[in-house]
PDB file of C-alpha atoms in Angstrom:
ATOM      1  CA  ASP A 198       0.043  -0.021   0.179  1.00  0.00           C
ATOM      2  CA  ALA A 199       1.364   3.721  -0.727  1.00  0.00           C
ATOM      3  CA  LYS A 200       2.641   5.644   1.945  1.00  0.00           C
ATOM      4  CA  THR A 201       0.742   8.944   3.103  1.00  0.00           C
ATOM      5  CA  THR A 202       2.115  12.284   4.375  1.00  0.00           C
ATOM      6  CA  GLN A 203      -0.062  13.999   6.834  1.00  0.00           C
ATOM      7  CA  PRO A 204       0.704  17.505   8.937  1.00  0.00           C
ATOM      8  CA  PRO A 205       0.846  16.511  12.486  1.00  0.00           C
ATOM      9  CA  SER A 206      -1.488  18.972  13.754  1.00  0.00           C
ATOM     10  CA  MET A 207      -3.713  21.753  12.541  1.00  0.00           C
ATOM     11  CA  ASP A 208      -5.947  24.253  14.029  1.00  0.00           C
ATOM     12  CA  CYS A 209      -9.549  25.432  12.931  1.00  0.00           C
ATOM     13  CA  ALA A 210     -11.852  28.118  14.019  1.00  0.00           C
ATOM     14  CA  GLU A 211     -15.496  26.702  14.991  1.00  0.00           C
ATOM     15  CA  GLY A 212     -17.645  27.492  12.069  1.00  0.00           C
ATOM     16  CA  ARG A 213     -15.028  27.658   9.707  1.00  0.00           C
ATOM     17  CA  ALA A 214     -14.138  24.921   6.982  1.00  0.00           C
ATOM     18  CA  ALA A 215     -11.457  22.506   8.007  1.00  0.00           C
ATOM     19  CA  ASN A 216      -9.106  21.819   5.129  1.00  0.00           C
ATOM     20  CA  LEU A 217      -6.976  18.394   5.913  1.00  0.00           C
ATOM     21  CA  PRO A 218      -4.400  17.706   3.085  1.00  0.00           C
ATOM     22  CA  CYS A 219      -2.744  14.278   2.235  1.00  0.00           C
ATOM     23  CA  ASN A 220       0.053  13.441   0.071  1.00  0.00           C
ATOM     24  CA  HIS A 221       0.190  10.045  -1.562  1.00  0.00           C
ATOM     25  CA  SER A 222       2.639  10.574  -4.528  1.00  0.00           C
ATOM     26  CA  THR A 223       3.258   6.470  -5.024  1.00  0.00           C
ATOM     27  CA  ILE A 224      -0.483   5.866  -5.172  1.00  0.00           C
ATOM     28  CA  SER A 225      -1.167   3.278  -7.927  1.00  0.00           C
ATOM     29  CA  GLY A 226      -4.150   3.071 -10.419  1.00  0.00           C
ATOM     30  CA  ASN A 227      -6.182   0.613  -7.951  1.00  0.00           C
ATOM     31  CA  GLU A 228      -5.737   2.163  -4.642  1.00  0.00           C
ATOM     32  CA  TYR A 229      -8.286   3.630  -3.184  1.00  0.00           C
ATOM     33  CA  VAL A 230      -8.157   7.071  -0.559  1.00  0.00           C
ATOM     34  CA  TYR A 231      -9.677   6.338   2.800  1.00  0.00           C
ATOM     35  CA  TRP A 232     -10.345   8.782   5.378  1.00  0.00           C
ATOM     36  CA  TYR A 233     -11.086   7.776   9.091  1.00  0.00           C
ATOM     37  CA  ARG A 234     -10.778   9.915  12.421  1.00  0.00           C
ATOM     38  CA  GLN A 235     -10.183   9.121  16.112  1.00  0.00           C
ATOM     39  CA  ILE A 236     -11.682  10.973  18.916  1.00  0.00           C
ATOM     40  CA  HIS A 237      -9.379  10.120  22.245  1.00  0.00           C
ATOM     41  CA  SER A 238     -10.254   6.897  23.620  1.00  0.00           C
ATOM     42  CA  GLN A 239     -12.900   5.737  20.904  1.00  0.00           C
ATOM     43  CA  GLY A 240     -12.434   3.629  18.285  1.00  0.00           C
ATOM     44  CA  PRO A 241     -11.748   5.254  14.213  1.00  0.00           C
ATOM     45  CA  GLN A 242     -14.880   6.411  12.598  1.00  0.00           C
ATOM     46  CA  TYR A 243     -15.018   5.921   8.768  1.00  0.00           C
ATOM     47  CA  ILE A 244     -15.643   9.443   7.028  1.00  0.00           C
ATOM     48  CA  ILE A 245     -15.154   8.936   3.205  1.00  0.00           C
ATOM     49  CA  HIS A 246     -13.489   7.250   0.414  1.00  0.00           C
ATOM     50  CA  GLY A 247     -12.653   7.547  -3.136  1.00  0.00           C
ATOM     51  CA  LEU A 248     -10.808   6.126  -6.337  1.00  0.00           C
ATOM     52  CA  LYS A 249     -10.387   9.070  -8.690  1.00  0.00           C
ATOM     53  CA  ASN A 250     -13.662  11.545  -8.778  1.00  0.00           C
ATOM     54  CA  ASN A 251     -14.532  14.096  -6.002  1.00  0.00           C
ATOM     55  CA  GLU A 252     -16.747  12.502  -3.066  1.00  0.00           C
ATOM     56  CA  THR A 253     -19.294  14.129  -0.878  1.00  0.00           C
ATOM     57  CA  ASN A 254     -21.403  12.944   2.138  1.00  0.00           C
ATOM     58  CA  GLU A 255     -23.131  14.049   5.097  1.00  0.00           C
ATOM     59  CA  MET A 256     -19.982  14.339   7.132  1.00  0.00           C
ATOM     60  CA  ALA A 257     -17.279  15.713   4.673  1.00  0.00           C
ATOM     61  CA  SER A 258     -15.882  16.042   1.153  1.00  0.00           C
ATOM     62  CA  LEU A 259     -13.101  14.644  -0.384  1.00  0.00           C
ATOM     63  CA  ILE A 260     -11.141  16.338  -3.058  1.00  0.00           C
ATOM     64  CA  ILE A 261      -8.505  14.208  -5.059  1.00  0.00           C
ATOM     65  CA  THR A 262      -6.240  16.038  -7.487  1.00  0.00           C
ATOM     66  CA  GLU A 263      -6.317  14.968 -11.176  1.00  0.00           C
ATOM     67  CA  ASP A 264      -2.796  13.198 -10.980  1.00  0.00           C
ATOM     68  CA  ARG A 265      -4.032  11.712  -7.541  1.00  0.00           C
ATOM     69  CA  LYS A 266      -1.018  12.317  -5.925  1.00  0.00           C
ATOM     70  CA  SER A 267      -2.533  14.121  -3.065  1.00  0.00           C
ATOM     71  CA  SER A 268      -6.049  14.475  -1.458  1.00  0.00           C
ATOM     72  CA  THR A 269      -7.969  16.913   0.710  1.00  0.00           C
ATOM     73  CA  LEU A 270     -10.644  16.212   3.282  1.00  0.00           C
ATOM     74  CA  ILE A 271     -12.990  19.250   3.821  1.00  0.00           C
ATOM     75  CA  LEU A 272     -15.404  19.675   6.978  1.00  0.00           C
ATOM     76  CA  PRO A 273     -17.389  22.373   5.893  1.00  0.00           C
ATOM     77  CA  HIS A 274     -18.563  23.779   9.004  1.00  0.00           C
ATOM     78  CA  ALA A 275     -16.041  22.529  11.876  1.00  0.00           C
ATOM     79  CA  THR A 276     -17.471  21.712  15.329  1.00  0.00           C
ATOM     80  CA  LEU A 277     -15.624  21.223  18.549  1.00  0.00           C
ATOM     81  CA  ARG A 278     -16.722  17.554  18.240  1.00  0.00           C
ATOM     82  CA  ASP A 279     -14.581  17.563  15.315  1.00  0.00           C
ATOM     83  CA  THR A 280     -11.601  17.757  17.183  1.00  0.00           C
ATOM     84  CA  ALA A 281      -9.716  14.329  16.686  1.00  0.00           C
ATOM     85  CA  VAL A 282      -6.987  12.812  14.790  1.00  0.00           C
ATOM     86  CA  TYR A 283      -7.557  12.036  11.095  1.00  0.00           C
ATOM     87  CA  TYR A 284      -6.305   9.394   9.136  1.00  0.00           C
ATOM     88  CA  CYS A 285      -5.432   9.540   5.473  1.00  0.00           C
ATOM     89  CA  ILE A 286      -5.073   5.808   4.104  1.00  0.00           C
ATOM     90  CA  VAL A 287      -4.616   4.369   0.744  1.00  0.00           C
ATOM     91  CA  ARG A 288      -5.213   0.813   0.249  1.00  0.00           C
ATOM     92  CA  VAL A 289      -5.243  -1.520  -2.982  1.00  0.00           C
ATOM     93  CA  SER A 290      -8.008  -3.759  -3.622  1.00  0.00           C
ATOM     94  CA  GLY A 291      -7.124  -7.289  -2.436  1.00  0.00           C
ATOM     95  CA  SER A 292      -4.514  -6.225  -0.068  1.00  0.00           C
ATOM     96  CA  ASN A 293      -5.996  -8.904   2.527  1.00  0.00           C
ATOM     97  CA  TYR A 294      -8.525  -6.088   3.778  1.00  0.00           C
ATOM     98  CA  LYS A 295      -5.634  -4.688   5.997  1.00  0.00           C
ATOM     99  CA  LEU A 296      -6.013  -0.718   6.660  1.00  0.00           C
ATOM    100  CA  THR A 297      -2.778   0.668   7.526  1.00  0.00           C
ATOM    101  CA  PHE A 298      -3.086   3.762   9.945  1.00  0.00           C
ATOM    102  CA  GLY A 299       0.102   6.350  10.061  1.00  0.00           C
ATOM    103  CA  LYS A 300       0.047   8.820  12.800  1.00  0.00           C
ATOM    104  CA  GLY A 301      -2.712  11.519  11.135  1.00  0.00           C
ATOM    105  CA  THR A 302      -3.364  14.866  11.967  1.00  0.00           C
ATOM    106  CA  LEU A 303      -4.482  16.289  15.068  1.00  0.00           C
ATOM    107  CA  LEU A 304      -7.186  18.676  14.411  1.00  0.00           C
ATOM    108  CA  THR A 305      -8.177  21.085  16.951  1.00  0.00           C
ATOM    109  CA  VAL A 306     -11.238  23.044  16.273  1.00  0.00           C
ATOM    110  CA  ASN A 307     -10.839  26.275  18.538  1.00  0.00           C
ATOM    111  CA  PRO A 308     -14.307  27.987  19.947  1.00  0.00           C
TER     112      PRO A 308
ATOM    113  CA  ASP B 259     -29.255   0.375  16.553  1.00  0.00           C
ATOM    114  CA  GLY B 260     -26.680  -1.665  14.312  1.00  0.00           C
ATOM    115  CA  GLY B 261     -23.100  -1.892  15.506  1.00  0.00           C
ATOM    116  CA  ILE B 262     -20.079  -3.372  17.205  1.00  0.00           C
ATOM    117  CA  THR B 263     -19.913  -4.145  20.687  1.00  0.00           C
ATOM    118  CA  GLN B 264     -16.671  -4.645  22.427  1.00  0.00           C
ATOM    119  CA  SER B 265     -16.740  -5.439  26.118  1.00  0.00           C
ATOM    120  CA  PRO B 266     -15.310  -4.929  28.577  1.00  0.00           C
ATOM    121  CA  LYS B 267     -14.458  -1.553  27.934  1.00  0.00           C
ATOM    122  CA  TYR B 268     -11.617  -1.953  30.645  1.00  0.00           C
ATOM    123  CA  LEU B 269      -9.669  -5.042  31.278  1.00  0.00           C
ATOM    124  CA  PHE B 270      -6.894  -6.162  33.823  1.00  0.00           C
ATOM    125  CA  ARG B 271      -5.059  -9.301  33.495  1.00  0.00           C
ATOM    126  CA  LYS B 272      -2.421 -10.628  36.023  1.00  0.00           C
ATOM    127  CA  GLU B 273       0.941 -11.955  34.566  1.00  0.00           C
ATOM    128  CA  GLY B 274       0.517 -15.635  33.069  1.00  0.00           C
ATOM    129  CA  GLN B 275      -2.978 -15.400  32.625  1.00  0.00           C
ATOM    130  CA  ASN B 276      -4.908 -15.814  29.345  1.00  0.00           C
ATOM    131  CA  VAL B 277      -7.922 -13.215  28.972  1.00  0.00           C
ATOM    132  CA  THR B 278     -10.345 -13.255  26.025  1.00  0.00           C
ATOM    133  CA  LEU B 279     -12.005  -9.680  24.751  1.00  0.00           C
ATOM    134  CA  SER B 280     -15.544  -9.938  23.005  1.00  0.00           C
ATOM    135  CA  CYS B 281     -16.361  -8.455  19.810  1.00  0.00           C
ATOM    136  CA  GLU B 282     -20.143  -8.798  18.419  1.00  0.00           C
ATOM    137  CA  GLN B 283     -21.694  -7.234  15.373  1.00  0.00           C
ATOM    138  CA  ASN B 284     -25.375  -7.020  14.324  1.00  0.00           C
ATOM    139  CA  LEU B 285     -24.276  -5.287  10.702  1.00  0.00           C
ATOM    140  CA  ASN B 286     -24.446  -8.676   8.894  1.00  0.00           C
ATOM    141  CA  HIS B 287     -20.919  -8.279   7.809  1.00  0.00           C
ATOM    142  CA  ASP B 288     -18.890 -11.210   6.552  1.00  0.00           C
ATOM    143  CA  ALA B 289     -15.480  -9.662   7.567  1.00  0.00           C
ATOM    144  CA  MET B 290     -14.373  -9.043  10.911  1.00  0.00           C
ATOM    145  CA  TYR B 291     -10.697  -7.520  12.069  1.00  0.00           C
ATOM    146  CA  TRP B 292      -8.568  -7.251  15.246  1.00  0.00           C
ATOM    147  CA  TYR B 293      -6.442  -4.389  15.696  1.00  0.00           C
ATOM    148  CA  ARG B 294      -4.261  -3.195  18.492  1.00  0.00           C
ATOM    149  CA  GLN B 295      -3.162   0.486  19.094  1.00  0.00           C
ATOM    150  CA  ASP B 296      -0.431   1.467  21.416  1.00  0.00           C
ATOM    151  CA  PRO B 297      -0.192   5.058  22.803  1.00  0.00           C
ATOM    152  CA  GLY B 298       0.291   7.599  20.042  1.00  0.00           C
ATOM    153  CA  GLN B 299       0.749   5.051  17.139  1.00  0.00           C
ATOM    154  CA  GLY B 300      -1.437   3.650  14.338  1.00  0.00           C
ATOM    155  CA  LEU B 301      -3.477   0.453  14.414  1.00  0.00           C
ATOM    156  CA  ARG B 302      -1.538  -2.664  13.622  1.00  0.00           C
ATOM    157  CA  LEU B 303      -3.574  -5.712  12.198  1.00  0.00           C
ATOM    158  CA  ILE B 304      -3.684  -8.634  14.640  1.00  0.00           C
ATOM    159  CA  TYR B 305      -6.099 -11.268  12.646  1.00  0.00           C
ATOM    160  CA  TYR B 306      -8.811 -10.974  10.308  1.00  0.00           C
ATOM    161  CA  SER B 307     -11.645 -12.897   9.078  1.00  0.00           C
ATOM    162  CA  HIS B 308     -13.335 -13.307   5.885  1.00  0.00           C
ATOM    163  CA  ILE B 309     -16.081 -15.764   6.786  1.00  0.00           C
ATOM    164  CA  VAL B 310     -17.392 -17.866   9.265  1.00  0.00           C
ATOM    165  CA  ASN B 311     -14.718 -20.640  10.424  1.00  0.00           C
ATOM    166  CA  ASP B 312     -11.967 -19.148   8.255  1.00  0.00           C
ATOM    167  CA  PHE B 313      -9.351 -16.613   9.715  1.00  0.00           C
ATOM    168  CA  GLN B 314      -6.025 -15.520   8.732  1.00  0.00           C
ATOM    169  CA  LYS B 315      -2.961 -13.871  10.802  1.00  0.00           C
ATOM    170  CA  GLY B 316      -2.417 -10.451  10.656  1.00  0.00           C
ATOM    171  CA  ASP B 317       1.060  -8.528  11.187  1.00  0.00           C
ATOM    172  CA  ILE B 318       1.221  -9.189  14.707  1.00  0.00           C
ATOM    173  CA  ALA B 319      -0.327 -12.347  15.598  1.00  0.00           C
ATOM    174  CA  GLU B 320       2.160 -14.029  17.886  1.00  0.00           C
ATOM    175  CA  GLY B 321       0.572 -14.341  21.060  1.00  0.00           C
ATOM    176  CA  TYR B 322      -2.928 -14.052  20.234  1.00  0.00           C
ATOM    177  CA  SER B 323      -5.653 -16.327  19.157  1.00  0.00           C
ATOM    178  CA  VAL B 324      -9.015 -16.059  17.706  1.00  0.00           C
ATOM    179  CA  SER B 325     -12.096 -17.970  16.464  1.00  0.00           C
ATOM    180  CA  ARG B 326     -15.060 -17.601  14.318  1.00  0.00           C
ATOM    181  CA  GLU B 327     -17.825 -19.784  14.922  1.00  0.00           C
ATOM    182  CA  LYS B 328     -20.719 -17.328  14.221  1.00  0.00           C
ATOM    183  CA  LYS B 329     -20.785 -14.409  11.669  1.00  0.00           C
ATOM    184  CA  GLU B 330     -21.643 -12.090  14.286  1.00  0.00           C
ATOM    185  CA  SER B 331     -19.020 -12.725  16.798  1.00  0.00           C
ATOM    186  CA  PHE B 332     -14.994 -12.679  16.712  1.00  0.00           C
ATOM    187  CA  PRO B 333     -13.463 -13.240  20.113  1.00  0.00           C
ATOM    188  CA  LEU B 334     -10.065 -12.605  20.513  1.00  0.00           C
ATOM    189  CA  THR B 335      -7.690 -14.460  23.258  1.00  0.00           C
ATOM    190  CA  VAL B 336      -4.587 -12.868  24.607  1.00  0.00           C
ATOM    191  CA  THR B 337      -2.549 -15.694  25.995  1.00  0.00           C
ATOM    192  CA  SER B 338       0.363 -15.460  28.061  1.00  0.00           C
ATOM    193  CA  ALA B 339       2.866 -16.210  25.422  1.00  0.00           C
ATOM    194  CA  GLN B 340       2.316 -12.051  24.431  1.00  0.00           C
ATOM    195  CA  LYS B 341       4.849 -10.430  26.416  1.00  0.00           C
ATOM    196  CA  ASN B 342       3.631  -6.978  26.001  1.00  0.00           C
ATOM    197  CA  PRO B 343      -0.364  -6.915  25.923  1.00  0.00           C
ATOM    198  CA  THR B 344      -1.018  -3.744  27.211  1.00  0.00           C
ATOM    199  CA  ALA B 345      -2.681  -1.729  24.918  1.00  0.00           C
ATOM    200  CA  PHE B 346      -5.780  -0.485  23.481  1.00  0.00           C
ATOM    201  CA  TYR B 347      -7.674  -3.412  21.119  1.00  0.00           C
ATOM    202  CA  LEU B 348     -10.133  -2.569  18.496  1.00  0.00           C
ATOM    203  CA  CYS B 349     -12.521  -4.730  16.719  1.00  0.00           C
ATOM    204  CA  ALA B 350     -13.958  -3.821  13.415  1.00  0.00           C
ATOM    205  CA  SER B 351     -16.157  -5.263  10.748  1.00  0.00           C
ATOM    206  CA  SER B 352     -17.092  -4.824   6.792  1.00  0.00           C
ATOM    207  CA  ILE B 353     -19.148  -6.036   4.234  1.00  0.00           C
ATOM    208  CA  GLY B 354     -15.974  -6.902   2.024  1.00  0.00           C
ATOM    209  CA  ASP B 355     -13.550  -5.706   0.102  1.00  0.00           C
ATOM    210  CA  ASN B 356     -12.827  -2.330  -0.789  1.00  0.00           C
ATOM    211  CA  GLN B 357     -15.716  -1.284   1.753  1.00  0.00           C
ATOM    212  CA  PRO B 358     -15.251   0.657   4.824  1.00  0.00           C
ATOM    213  CA  GLN B 359     -14.164  -0.872   8.268  1.00  0.00           C
ATOM    214  CA  HIS B 360     -16.593   0.123  11.025  1.00  0.00           C
ATOM    215  CA  PHE B 361     -14.782   0.095  14.647  1.00  0.00           C
ATOM    216  CA  GLY B 362     -16.247  -0.740  17.953  1.00  0.00           C
ATOM    217  CA  ASP B 363     -15.113   1.316  20.961  1.00  0.00           C
ATOM    218  CA  GLY B 364     -12.328  -0.735  22.180  1.00  0.00           C
ATOM    219  CA  THR B 365     -11.078  -2.497  24.911  1.00  0.00           C
ATOM    220  CA  ARG B 366      -8.180  -1.315  27.125  1.00  0.00           C
ATOM    221  CA  LEU B 367      -6.135  -4.098  28.654  1.00  0.00           C
ATOM    222  CA  SER B 368      -3.762  -3.647  31.525  1.00  0.00           C
ATOM    223  CA  ILE B 369      -1.428  -5.767  32.920  1.00  0.00           C
ATOM    224  CA  LEU B 370      -1.695  -5.923  37.218  1.00  0.00           C
TER     225      LEU B 370
END
């Protein structure tokens, strides 16, 4: 699975959009981009995933660059409850179902 | 509500004892997984199961054992052979490949 690079921490003001970047320059054509988040002492929560096209659901939007070497997770209106560690994961189809979590980005939403 | 239930939330083990962590899901998912998380670290895969009565070792299976006798249940036993068992254990399930994994709230295991 491709390696990902995320900033260790970011801050965001409550009510503003949070834009979390992820670099995956070695991604291959059959690898999906997944985003999860983990609030302290809880299990990770699935947010969104995509292959090539931008995706949106009730939680967030995922923007993948045309060359697929990077992506951005957008939380449109961040709240205090969005404070968590956000993980960007790329995973190839058939890789024994494993998710490889790095250290992620600690997003702190400030009042 | 559908989801994954892990119990207990906190567990203490004496040296030399085996201990079993429970994981139950009512999502009708075929695949289930066990991960371990150490402080400040990402998750590491212990075991996974694609279907009932079948399971595979993950990256750090030594000192652990599992069973998958029912679709909804995937218990993990931490044996005395696991020399550093203190960690946060997470169970997950998914419909199948390339589908999101859904996690329980974890069991925190400590050694007395």
